PDB file of C-alpha atoms in Angstrom:
ATOM      1  CA  MET A   1      64.387  40.382  58.148  1.00 45.00           C
ATOM      2  CA  ALA A   2      64.447  38.882  61.644  1.00 47.00           C
ATOM      3  CA  ALA A   3      68.115  39.610  62.166  1.00 48.00           C
ATOM      4  CA  PRO A   4      67.772  43.370  62.861  1.00 48.00           C
ATOM      5  CA  SER A   5      65.129  42.770  65.516  1.00 48.00           C
ATOM      6  CA  ASP A   6      67.291  40.134  67.181  1.00 47.00           C
ATOM      7  CA  GLU A   7      70.184  42.545  67.148  1.00 46.00           C
ATOM      8  CA  LYS A   8      68.032  45.244  68.701  1.00 46.00           C
ATOM      9  CA  GLY A   9      66.865  42.806  71.323  1.00 50.00           C
ATOM     10  CA  ALA A  10      70.455  41.964  72.139  1.00 49.00           C
ATOM     11  CA  VAL A  11      71.340  45.619  72.578  1.00 49.00           C
ATOM     12  CA  GLY A  12      68.960  45.947  75.511  1.00 50.00           C
ATOM     13  CA  PRO A  13      70.600  43.317  77.760  1.00 47.00           C
ATOM     14  CA  ARG A  14      74.068  44.558  76.798  1.00 52.00           C
ATOM     15  CA  CYS A  15      73.167  48.136  77.694  1.00 45.00           C
ATOM     16  CA  HIS A  16      71.537  46.994  80.932  1.00 43.00           C
ATOM     17  CA  HIS A  17      74.610  44.955  81.859  1.00 45.00           C
ATOM     18  CA  ARG A  18      76.879  47.885  81.051  1.00 44.00           C
ATOM     19  CA  SER A  19      74.822  50.315  83.143  1.00 38.00           C
ATOM     20  CA  THR A  20      74.735  47.836  86.021  1.00 42.00           C
ATOM     21  CA  ALA A  21      78.511  47.455  85.854  1.00 43.00           C
ATOM     22  CA  MET A  22      78.939  51.229  85.873  1.00 38.00           C
ATOM     23  CA  LEU A  23      76.854  51.454  89.041  1.00 53.00           C
ATOM     24  CA  ASP A  24      78.747  48.624  90.731  1.00 72.00           C
ATOM     25  CA  VAL A  25      80.842  49.812  93.659  1.00 79.00           C
ATOM     26  CA  PRO A  26      83.631  47.677  95.176  1.00 86.00           C
ATOM     27  CA  PHE A  27      82.832  46.604  98.691  1.00 87.00           C
ATOM     28  CA  LEU A  28      86.051  47.615 100.431  1.00 87.00           C
ATOM     29  CA  PRO A  29      86.096  51.262  99.176  1.00 91.00           C
ATOM     30  CA  PHE A  30      82.426  51.468 100.120  1.00 93.00           C
ATOM     31  CA  CYS A  31      83.282  50.222 103.632  1.00 92.00           C
ATOM     32  CA  ALA A  32      86.116  52.747 103.893  1.00 94.00           C
ATOM     33  CA  PHE A  33      83.692  55.538 103.025  1.00 96.00           C
ATOM     34  CA  LEU A  34      81.128  54.161 105.468  1.00 95.00           C
ATOM     35  CA  GLY A  35      83.768  53.937 108.209  1.00 95.00           C
ATOM     36  CA  ALA A  36      84.747  57.553 107.620  1.00 97.00           C
ATOM     37  CA  LEU A  37      81.093  58.574 107.742  1.00 98.00           C
ATOM     38  CA  GLY A  38      80.571  56.686 111.004  1.00 97.00           C
ATOM     39  CA  PHE A  39      83.670  58.273 112.520  1.00 97.00           C
ATOM     40  CA  LEU A  40      82.372  61.686 111.429  1.00 98.00           C
ATOM     41  CA  CYS A  41      79.028  61.035 113.146  1.00 97.00           C
ATOM     42  CA  VAL A  42      80.759  60.104 116.413  1.00 97.00           C
ATOM     43  CA  ALA A  43      83.112  63.100 116.165  1.00 98.00           C
ATOM     44  CA  MET A  44      80.228  65.468 115.481  1.00 97.00           C
ATOM     45  CA  VAL A  45      78.059  64.268 118.359  1.00 97.00           C
ATOM     46  CA  GLY A  46      81.074  64.545 120.674  1.00 96.00           C
ATOM     47  CA  THR A  47      81.813  68.057 119.400  1.00 96.00           C
ATOM     48  CA  TRP A  48      78.182  69.051 119.839  1.00 95.00           C
ATOM     49  CA  CYS A  49      78.115  67.930 123.466  1.00 94.00           C
ATOM     50  CA  GLN A  50      81.523  69.421 124.245  1.00 95.00           C
ATOM     51  CA  HIS A  51      81.134  72.765 122.483  1.00 92.00           C
ATOM     52  CA  TRP A  52      77.465  73.602 123.017  1.00 91.00           C
ATOM     53  CA  ARG A  53      76.401  71.381 125.916  1.00 89.00           C
ATOM     54  CA  GLY A  54      79.158  71.944 128.448  1.00 91.00           C
ATOM     55  CA  GLY A  55      81.226  68.781 128.111  1.00 94.00           C
ATOM     56  CA  PHE A  56      81.113  65.542 130.080  1.00 95.00           C
ATOM     57  CA  SER A  57      80.936  64.537 133.729  1.00 93.00           C
ATOM     58  CA  LEU A  58      79.594  61.826 136.029  1.00 91.00           C
ATOM     59  CA  ASP A  59      78.098  64.155 138.645  1.00 90.00           C
ATOM     60  CA  GLY A  60      74.464  63.693 137.571  1.00 87.00           C
ATOM     61  CA  SER A  61      74.226  67.093 135.897  1.00 90.00           C
ATOM     62  CA  SER A  62      73.485  67.821 132.248  1.00 89.00           C
ATOM     63  CA  ARG A  63      77.111  66.959 131.544  1.00 93.00           C
ATOM     64  CA  THR A  64      76.315  63.412 132.643  1.00 95.00           C
ATOM     65  CA  PHE A  65      73.448  63.370 130.189  1.00 94.00           C
ATOM     66  CA  ASN A  66      75.890  64.275 127.398  1.00 95.00           C
ATOM     67  CA  TRP A  67      77.303  60.771 127.562  1.00 96.00           C
ATOM     68  CA  HIS A  68      73.925  59.492 126.393  1.00 96.00           C
ATOM     69  CA  PRO A  69      73.940  60.757 122.771  1.00 95.00           C
ATOM     70  CA  VAL A  70      77.639  59.980 122.310  1.00 97.00           C
ATOM     71  CA  LEU A  71      77.354  56.383 123.534  1.00 97.00           C
ATOM     72  CA  MET A  72      74.100  55.759 121.693  1.00 97.00           C
ATOM     73  CA  VAL A  73      75.384  56.978 118.334  1.00 97.00           C
ATOM     74  CA  THR A  74      78.683  55.137 118.819  1.00 97.00           C
ATOM     75  CA  GLY A  75      77.168  51.845 119.972  1.00 97.00           C
ATOM     76  CA  LEU A  76      73.636  51.573 118.651  1.00 95.00           C
ATOM     77  CA  VAL A  77      74.365  53.022 115.192  1.00 97.00           C
ATOM     78  CA  VAL A  78      78.040  52.960 114.175  1.00 97.00           C
ATOM     79  CA  LEU A  79      79.345  49.863 115.984  1.00 97.00           C
ATOM     80  CA  TYR A  80      76.110  47.972 115.368  1.00 97.00           C
ATOM     81  CA  GLY A  81      76.326  48.866 111.685  1.00 96.00           C
ATOM     82  CA  ALA A  82      79.879  47.540 111.578  1.00 96.00           C
ATOM     83  CA  ALA A  83      78.738  44.271 113.171  1.00 96.00           C
ATOM     84  CA  ALA A  84      75.985  43.933 110.592  1.00 94.00           C
ATOM     85  CA  LEU A  85      78.452  44.212 107.705  1.00 94.00           C
ATOM     86  CA  VAL A  86      80.948  41.599 108.922  1.00 92.00           C
ATOM     87  CA  TYR A  87      79.548  38.825 106.726  1.00 87.00           C
ATOM     88  CA  ARG A  88      79.714  41.056 103.646  1.00 88.00           C
ATOM     89  CA  ILE A  89      83.530  41.093 103.787  1.00 86.00           C
ATOM     90  CA  PRO A  90      84.759  38.868 100.904  1.00 82.00           C
ATOM     91  CA  ASN A  91      87.297  37.146 103.192  1.00 76.00           C
ATOM     92  CA  THR A  92      84.395  35.664 105.168  1.00 76.00           C
ATOM     93  CA  TRP A  93      83.139  33.724 102.139  1.00 79.00           C
ATOM     94  CA  ARG A  94      85.842  31.065 102.388  1.00 81.00           C
ATOM     95  CA  GLY A  95      87.378  29.134 105.216  1.00 78.00           C
ATOM     96  CA  PRO A  96      86.093  28.593 108.759  1.00 85.00           C
ATOM     97  CA  LYS A  97      83.085  30.676 109.695  1.00 85.00           C
ATOM     98  CA  LEU A  98      83.547  30.551 113.478  1.00 88.00           C
ATOM     99  CA  PRO A  99      86.097  33.418 113.754  1.00 90.00           C
ATOM    100  CA  TRP A 100      83.735  35.709 111.856  1.00 90.00           C
ATOM    101  CA  LYS A 101      80.832  34.615 114.027  1.00 91.00           C
ATOM    102  CA  VAL A 102      82.871  35.545 117.084  1.00 93.00           C
ATOM    103  CA  LEU A 103      83.805  38.913 115.552  1.00 94.00           C
ATOM    104  CA  HIS A 104      80.182  39.621 114.629  1.00 95.00           C
ATOM    105  CA  GLY A 105      78.971  38.696 118.095  1.00 94.00           C
ATOM    106  CA  SER A 106      81.768  40.642 119.809  1.00 95.00           C
ATOM    107  CA  LEU A 107      81.047  43.838 117.869  1.00 96.00           C
ATOM    108  CA  ALA A 108      77.357  43.487 118.650  1.00 96.00           C
ATOM    109  CA  LEU A 109      78.156  42.866 122.326  1.00 96.00           C
ATOM    110  CA  GLY A 110      80.389  45.961 122.395  1.00 97.00           C
ATOM    111  CA  ALA A 111      77.574  47.969 120.851  1.00 97.00           C
ATOM    112  CA  PHE A 112      75.173  46.614 123.477  1.00 96.00           C
ATOM    113  CA  ILE A 113      77.509  47.509 126.363  1.00 97.00           C
ATOM    114  CA  LEU A 114      77.910  51.092 125.110  1.00 97.00           C
ATOM    115  CA  THR A 115      74.142  51.302 124.700  1.00 96.00           C
ATOM    116  CA  VAL A 116      73.510  50.169 128.278  1.00 96.00           C
ATOM    117  CA  LEU A 117      76.024  52.747 129.543  1.00 97.00           C
ATOM    118  CA  GLY A 118      74.218  55.381 127.492  1.00 96.00           C
ATOM    119  CA  LEU A 119      70.917  54.415 129.097  1.00 96.00           C
ATOM    120  CA  ALA A 120      72.502  54.505 132.544  1.00 95.00           C
ATOM    121  CA  ALA A 121      73.715  58.057 131.879  1.00 95.00           C
ATOM    122  CA  VAL A 122      70.279  59.389 130.940  1.00 94.00           C
ATOM    123  CA  PHE A 123      68.530  57.620 133.836  1.00 95.00           C
ATOM    124  CA  ARG A 124      71.122  58.963 136.286  1.00 94.00           C
ATOM    125  CA  PHE A 125      70.604  62.476 134.964  1.00 94.00           C
ATOM    126  CA  HIS A 126      66.807  62.253 135.149  1.00 92.00           C
ATOM    127  CA  ASN A 127      66.846  60.811 138.666  1.00 93.00           C
ATOM    128  CA  SER A 128      69.295  63.403 139.967  1.00 92.00           C
ATOM    129  CA  GLN A 129      67.256  66.243 138.459  1.00 89.00           C
ATOM    130  CA  GLY A 130      63.857  64.872 139.440  1.00 89.00           C
ATOM    131  CA  THR A 131      62.822  64.509 135.788  1.00 87.00           C
ATOM    132  CA  PRO A 132      60.345  61.718 134.968  1.00 89.00           C
ATOM    133  CA  ASN A 133      61.749  58.833 132.976  1.00 91.00           C
ATOM    134  CA  MET A 134      60.179  57.455 129.803  1.00 91.00           C
ATOM    135  CA  TYR A 135      57.947  60.463 129.121  1.00 89.00           C
ATOM    136  CA  SER A 136      58.605  60.988 125.394  1.00 90.00           C
ATOM    137  CA  LEU A 137      58.200  59.071 122.150  1.00 91.00           C
ATOM    138  CA  HIS A 138      61.985  59.153 121.793  1.00 93.00           C
ATOM    139  CA  SER A 139      62.430  57.358 125.113  1.00 93.00           C
ATOM    140  CA  TRP A 140      59.797  54.750 124.278  1.00 95.00           C
ATOM    141  CA  MET A 141      61.314  54.096 120.879  1.00 95.00           C
ATOM    142  CA  GLY A 142      64.854  53.998 122.257  1.00 95.00           C
ATOM    143  CA  LEU A 143      64.119  51.602 125.104  1.00 95.00           C
ATOM    144  CA  GLY A 144      62.085  49.371 122.791  1.00 96.00           C
ATOM    145  CA  THR A 145      65.023  49.269 120.382  1.00 97.00           C
ATOM    146  CA  VAL A 146      67.436  48.322 123.161  1.00 96.00           C
ATOM    147  CA  LEU A 147      65.134  45.559 124.423  1.00 97.00           C
ATOM    148  CA  LEU A 148      64.769  44.198 120.901  1.00 97.00           C
ATOM    149  CA  PHE A 149      68.536  44.422 120.456  1.00 97.00           C
ATOM    150  CA  SER A 150      69.137  42.421 123.653  1.00 96.00           C
ATOM    151  CA  CYS A 151      66.718  39.693 122.520  1.00 96.00           C
ATOM    152  CA  GLN A 152      68.385  39.640 119.104  1.00 96.00           C
ATOM    153  CA  TRP A 153      71.852  39.197 120.574  1.00 95.00           C
ATOM    154  CA  ALA A 154      70.794  36.500 123.039  1.00 95.00           C
ATOM    155  CA  ALA A 155      68.909  34.558 120.376  1.00 94.00           C
ATOM    156  CA  GLY A 156      71.791  34.883 117.912  1.00 93.00           C
ATOM    157  CA  PHE A 157      74.286  33.696 120.515  1.00 93.00           C
ATOM    158  CA  GLY A 158      72.159  30.676 121.340  1.00 92.00           C
ATOM    159  CA  ALA A 159      71.449  29.744 117.725  1.00 91.00           C
ATOM    160  CA  PHE A 160      74.796  30.400 116.038  1.00 90.00           C
ATOM    161  CA  LEU A 161      77.572  30.318 118.644  1.00 89.00           C
ATOM    162  CA  LEU A 162      76.591  27.551 121.046  1.00 86.00           C
ATOM    163  CA  PRO A 163      77.932  24.234 119.736  1.00 81.00           C
ATOM    164  CA  TRP A 164      74.818  22.223 120.542  1.00 83.00           C
ATOM    165  CA  ALA A 165      72.413  24.372 118.498  1.00 84.00           C
ATOM    166  CA  PRO A 166      70.887  22.067 115.842  1.00 90.00           C
ATOM    167  CA  THR A 167      71.332  22.891 112.160  1.00 89.00           C
ATOM    168  CA  TRP A 168      67.605  22.996 111.508  1.00 90.00           C
ATOM    169  CA  LEU A 169      67.198  25.663 114.190  1.00 90.00           C
ATOM    170  CA  GLN A 170      69.944  27.791 112.638  1.00 89.00           C
ATOM    171  CA  ALA A 171      68.329  27.495 109.193  1.00 91.00           C
ATOM    172  CA  LEU A 172      64.934  28.399 110.629  1.00 93.00           C
ATOM    173  CA  TYR A 173      66.145  31.368 112.646  1.00 94.00           C
ATOM    174  CA  LYS A 174      68.662  32.849 110.172  1.00 92.00           C
ATOM    175  CA  PRO A 175      66.169  34.854 108.020  1.00 93.00           C
ATOM    176  CA  ILE A 176      64.508  36.138 111.189  1.00 95.00           C
ATOM    177  CA  HIS A 177      67.884  37.197 112.572  1.00 95.00           C
ATOM    178  CA  VAL A 178      68.767  38.991 109.334  1.00 93.00           C
ATOM    179  CA  PHE A 179      65.415  40.782 109.167  1.00 95.00           C
ATOM    180  CA  PHE A 180      65.541  42.044 112.735  1.00 95.00           C
ATOM    181  CA  GLY A 181      69.180  43.068 112.278  1.00 94.00           C
ATOM    182  CA  SER A 182      68.186  45.641 109.657  1.00 95.00           C
ATOM    183  CA  THR A 183      65.049  46.576 111.584  1.00 96.00           C
ATOM    184  CA  ILE A 184      66.976  47.297 114.789  1.00 96.00           C
ATOM    185  CA  LEU A 185      69.467  49.455 112.900  1.00 97.00           C
ATOM    186  CA  MET A 186      66.735  51.611 111.368  1.00 96.00           C
ATOM    187  CA  LEU A 187      64.980  51.891 114.753  1.00 97.00           C
ATOM    188  CA  SER A 188      68.299  52.967 116.235  1.00 97.00           C
ATOM    189  CA  VAL A 189      68.689  55.659 113.590  1.00 97.00           C
ATOM    190  CA  ALA A 190      65.123  56.846 114.160  1.00 96.00           C
ATOM    191  CA  SER A 191      65.676  56.982 117.923  1.00 95.00           C
ATOM    192  CA  CYS A 192      68.907  58.977 117.587  1.00 95.00           C
ATOM    193  CA  VAL A 193      67.437  61.443 115.102  1.00 94.00           C
ATOM    194  CA  SER A 194      64.313  61.987 117.211  1.00 92.00           C
ATOM    195  CA  GLY A 195      66.510  62.570 120.263  1.00 91.00           C
ATOM    196  CA  ILE A 196      68.485  65.338 118.536  1.00 88.00           C
ATOM    197  CA  ASN A 197      65.504  67.675 118.207  1.00 78.00           C
ATOM    198  CA  GLU A 198      64.271  66.715 121.664  1.00 76.00           C
ATOM    199  CA  ASN A 199      67.465  68.261 123.015  1.00 63.00           C
ATOM    200  CA  GLY A 200      67.266  71.300 120.764  1.00 54.00           C
ATOM    201  CA  THR A 201      68.542  74.738 121.558  1.00 53.00           C
ATOM    202  CA  MET A 202      66.688  77.756 122.919  1.00 56.00           C
ATOM    203  CA  GLU A 203      64.902  79.662 120.162  1.00 61.00           C
ATOM    204  CA  TYR A 204      65.371  76.711 117.850  1.00 60.00           C
ATOM    205  CA  LYS A 205      63.104  78.301 115.236  1.00 65.00           C
ATOM    206  CA  LEU A 206      65.732  80.989 114.673  1.00 68.00           C
ATOM    207  CA  LEU A 207      68.106  78.254 113.436  1.00 67.00           C
ATOM    208  CA  PRO A 208      71.220  79.199 115.407  1.00 84.00           C
ATOM    209  CA  ALA A 209      74.574  77.614 114.656  1.00 86.00           C
ATOM    210  CA  GLU A 210      73.943  74.760 117.094  1.00 86.00           C
ATOM    211  CA  ALA A 211      70.695  73.850 115.349  1.00 85.00           C
ATOM    212  CA  VAL A 212      72.402  73.787 111.953  1.00 88.00           C
ATOM    213  CA  PHE A 213      75.130  71.554 113.376  1.00 93.00           C
ATOM    214  CA  ALA A 214      72.630  69.227 115.071  1.00 91.00           C
ATOM    215  CA  ASN A 215      70.441  68.961 111.968  1.00 91.00           C
ATOM    216  CA  THR A 216      73.491  68.099 109.871  1.00 95.00           C
ATOM    217  CA  LEU A 217      74.436  65.427 112.401  1.00 96.00           C
ATOM    218  CA  GLY A 218      70.950  63.950 112.160  1.00 95.00           C
ATOM    219  CA  LEU A 219      71.142  63.796 108.363  1.00 97.00           C
ATOM    220  CA  LEU A 220      74.540  62.087 108.481  1.00 97.00           C
ATOM    221  CA  ILE A 221      73.257  59.476 110.946  1.00 97.00           C
ATOM    222  CA  LEU A 222      70.303  58.832 108.648  1.00 97.00           C
ATOM    223  CA  ILE A 223      72.563  58.494 105.590  1.00 97.00           C
ATOM    224  CA  PHE A 224      74.826  56.084 107.487  1.00 98.00           C
ATOM    225  CA  GLY A 225      71.896  53.856 108.415  1.00 97.00           C
ATOM    226  CA  VAL A 226      70.441  53.859 104.903  1.00 96.00           C
ATOM    227  CA  LEU A 227      73.817  52.958 103.361  1.00 96.00           C
ATOM    228  CA  VAL A 228      74.310  50.053 105.777  1.00 96.00           C
ATOM    229  CA  VAL A 229      70.852  48.677 104.992  1.00 95.00           C
ATOM    230  CA  ALA A 230      71.521  49.128 101.263  1.00 93.00           C
ATOM    231  CA  ALA A 231      74.777  47.176 101.610  1.00 93.00           C
ATOM    232  CA  LEU A 232      72.983  44.398 103.469  1.00 92.00           C
ATOM    233  CA  ALA A 233      70.362  44.167 100.709  1.00 91.00           C
ATOM    234  CA  ARG A 234      72.825  44.153  97.787  1.00 90.00           C
ATOM    235  CA  PRO A 235      72.763  40.622  96.273  1.00 86.00           C
ATOM    236  CA  SER A 236      76.353  40.673  94.972  1.00 85.00           C
ATOM    237  CA  TRP A 237      77.684  41.383  98.470  1.00 85.00           C
ATOM    238  CA  LYS A 238      75.854  38.576 100.218  1.00 83.00           C
ATOM    239  CA  ARG A 239      77.771  35.564 101.458  1.00 77.00           C
ATOM    240  CA  PRO A 240      77.161  32.571  99.144  1.00 75.00           C
ATOM    241  CA  ASP A 241      75.334  29.575 100.489  1.00 64.00           C
ATOM    242  CA  SER A 242      77.445  26.909 102.139  1.00 57.00           C
ATOM    243  CA  ASN A 243      76.771  24.592  99.186  1.00 49.00           C
ATOM    244  CA  SER A 244      78.096  27.143  96.698  1.00 45.00           C
ATOM    245  CA  PRO A 245      81.550  26.605  95.138  1.00 43.00           C
ATOM    246  CA  ASP A 246      82.483  30.091  96.400  1.00 41.00           C
ATOM    247  CA  SER A 247      81.996  29.034 100.006  1.00 40.00           C
ATOM    248  CA  ARG A 248      84.393  26.394 101.337  1.00 40.00           C
ATOM    249  CA  GLN A 249      83.901  25.541 104.981  1.00 38.00           C
TER     250      GLN A 249
END
């Protein structure tokens, strides 16, 4: 009489495995979708600034400010998200790790450079218009994120790219680096989304076309950030340990 119960017990794991397999998404198609979503975010923020905000300039006017959201979304969200996902590419699981370290660090450095240029644009605009700097929660959150990002990059460069960094230091710092990588991305998303409503349109409560467009942009940025963090947390997409048979240095 024990056989039916054993059979029932076996059905549960089989069903769970089948449902898990159905929910499994290949990494490369997921990255292609994420890349398209990131490109859409950049295209939309550029369209917003060009169509509703007067375009771009370097004369210190509001058109100079328009570089700020474009560079921040491009660098601090999209390019930074791409840098975070480098080690999830299956090709990085085998062979020398140094080229992927350099790619990861280079993408992060590119994101940091665009971010600094975005900050320079907003400070130039404020100074030319006589507007106080750092007066809003968005500005506090954004600058704090950039400072944390700069510390993260410098510490990662020193621990993982310099040849004289000891192995024990890399092992000690790696989980900290991974944690703050996801944290900085979510802070970046929060800063960008909070900045969208700060630069809202006149009579925003009437929900004009610009407000609908800007709100949609904010939702897409949020979705992009959540998907990147979800990819980073997915166990099957994590790089195996160096002692694993799947990882040959």
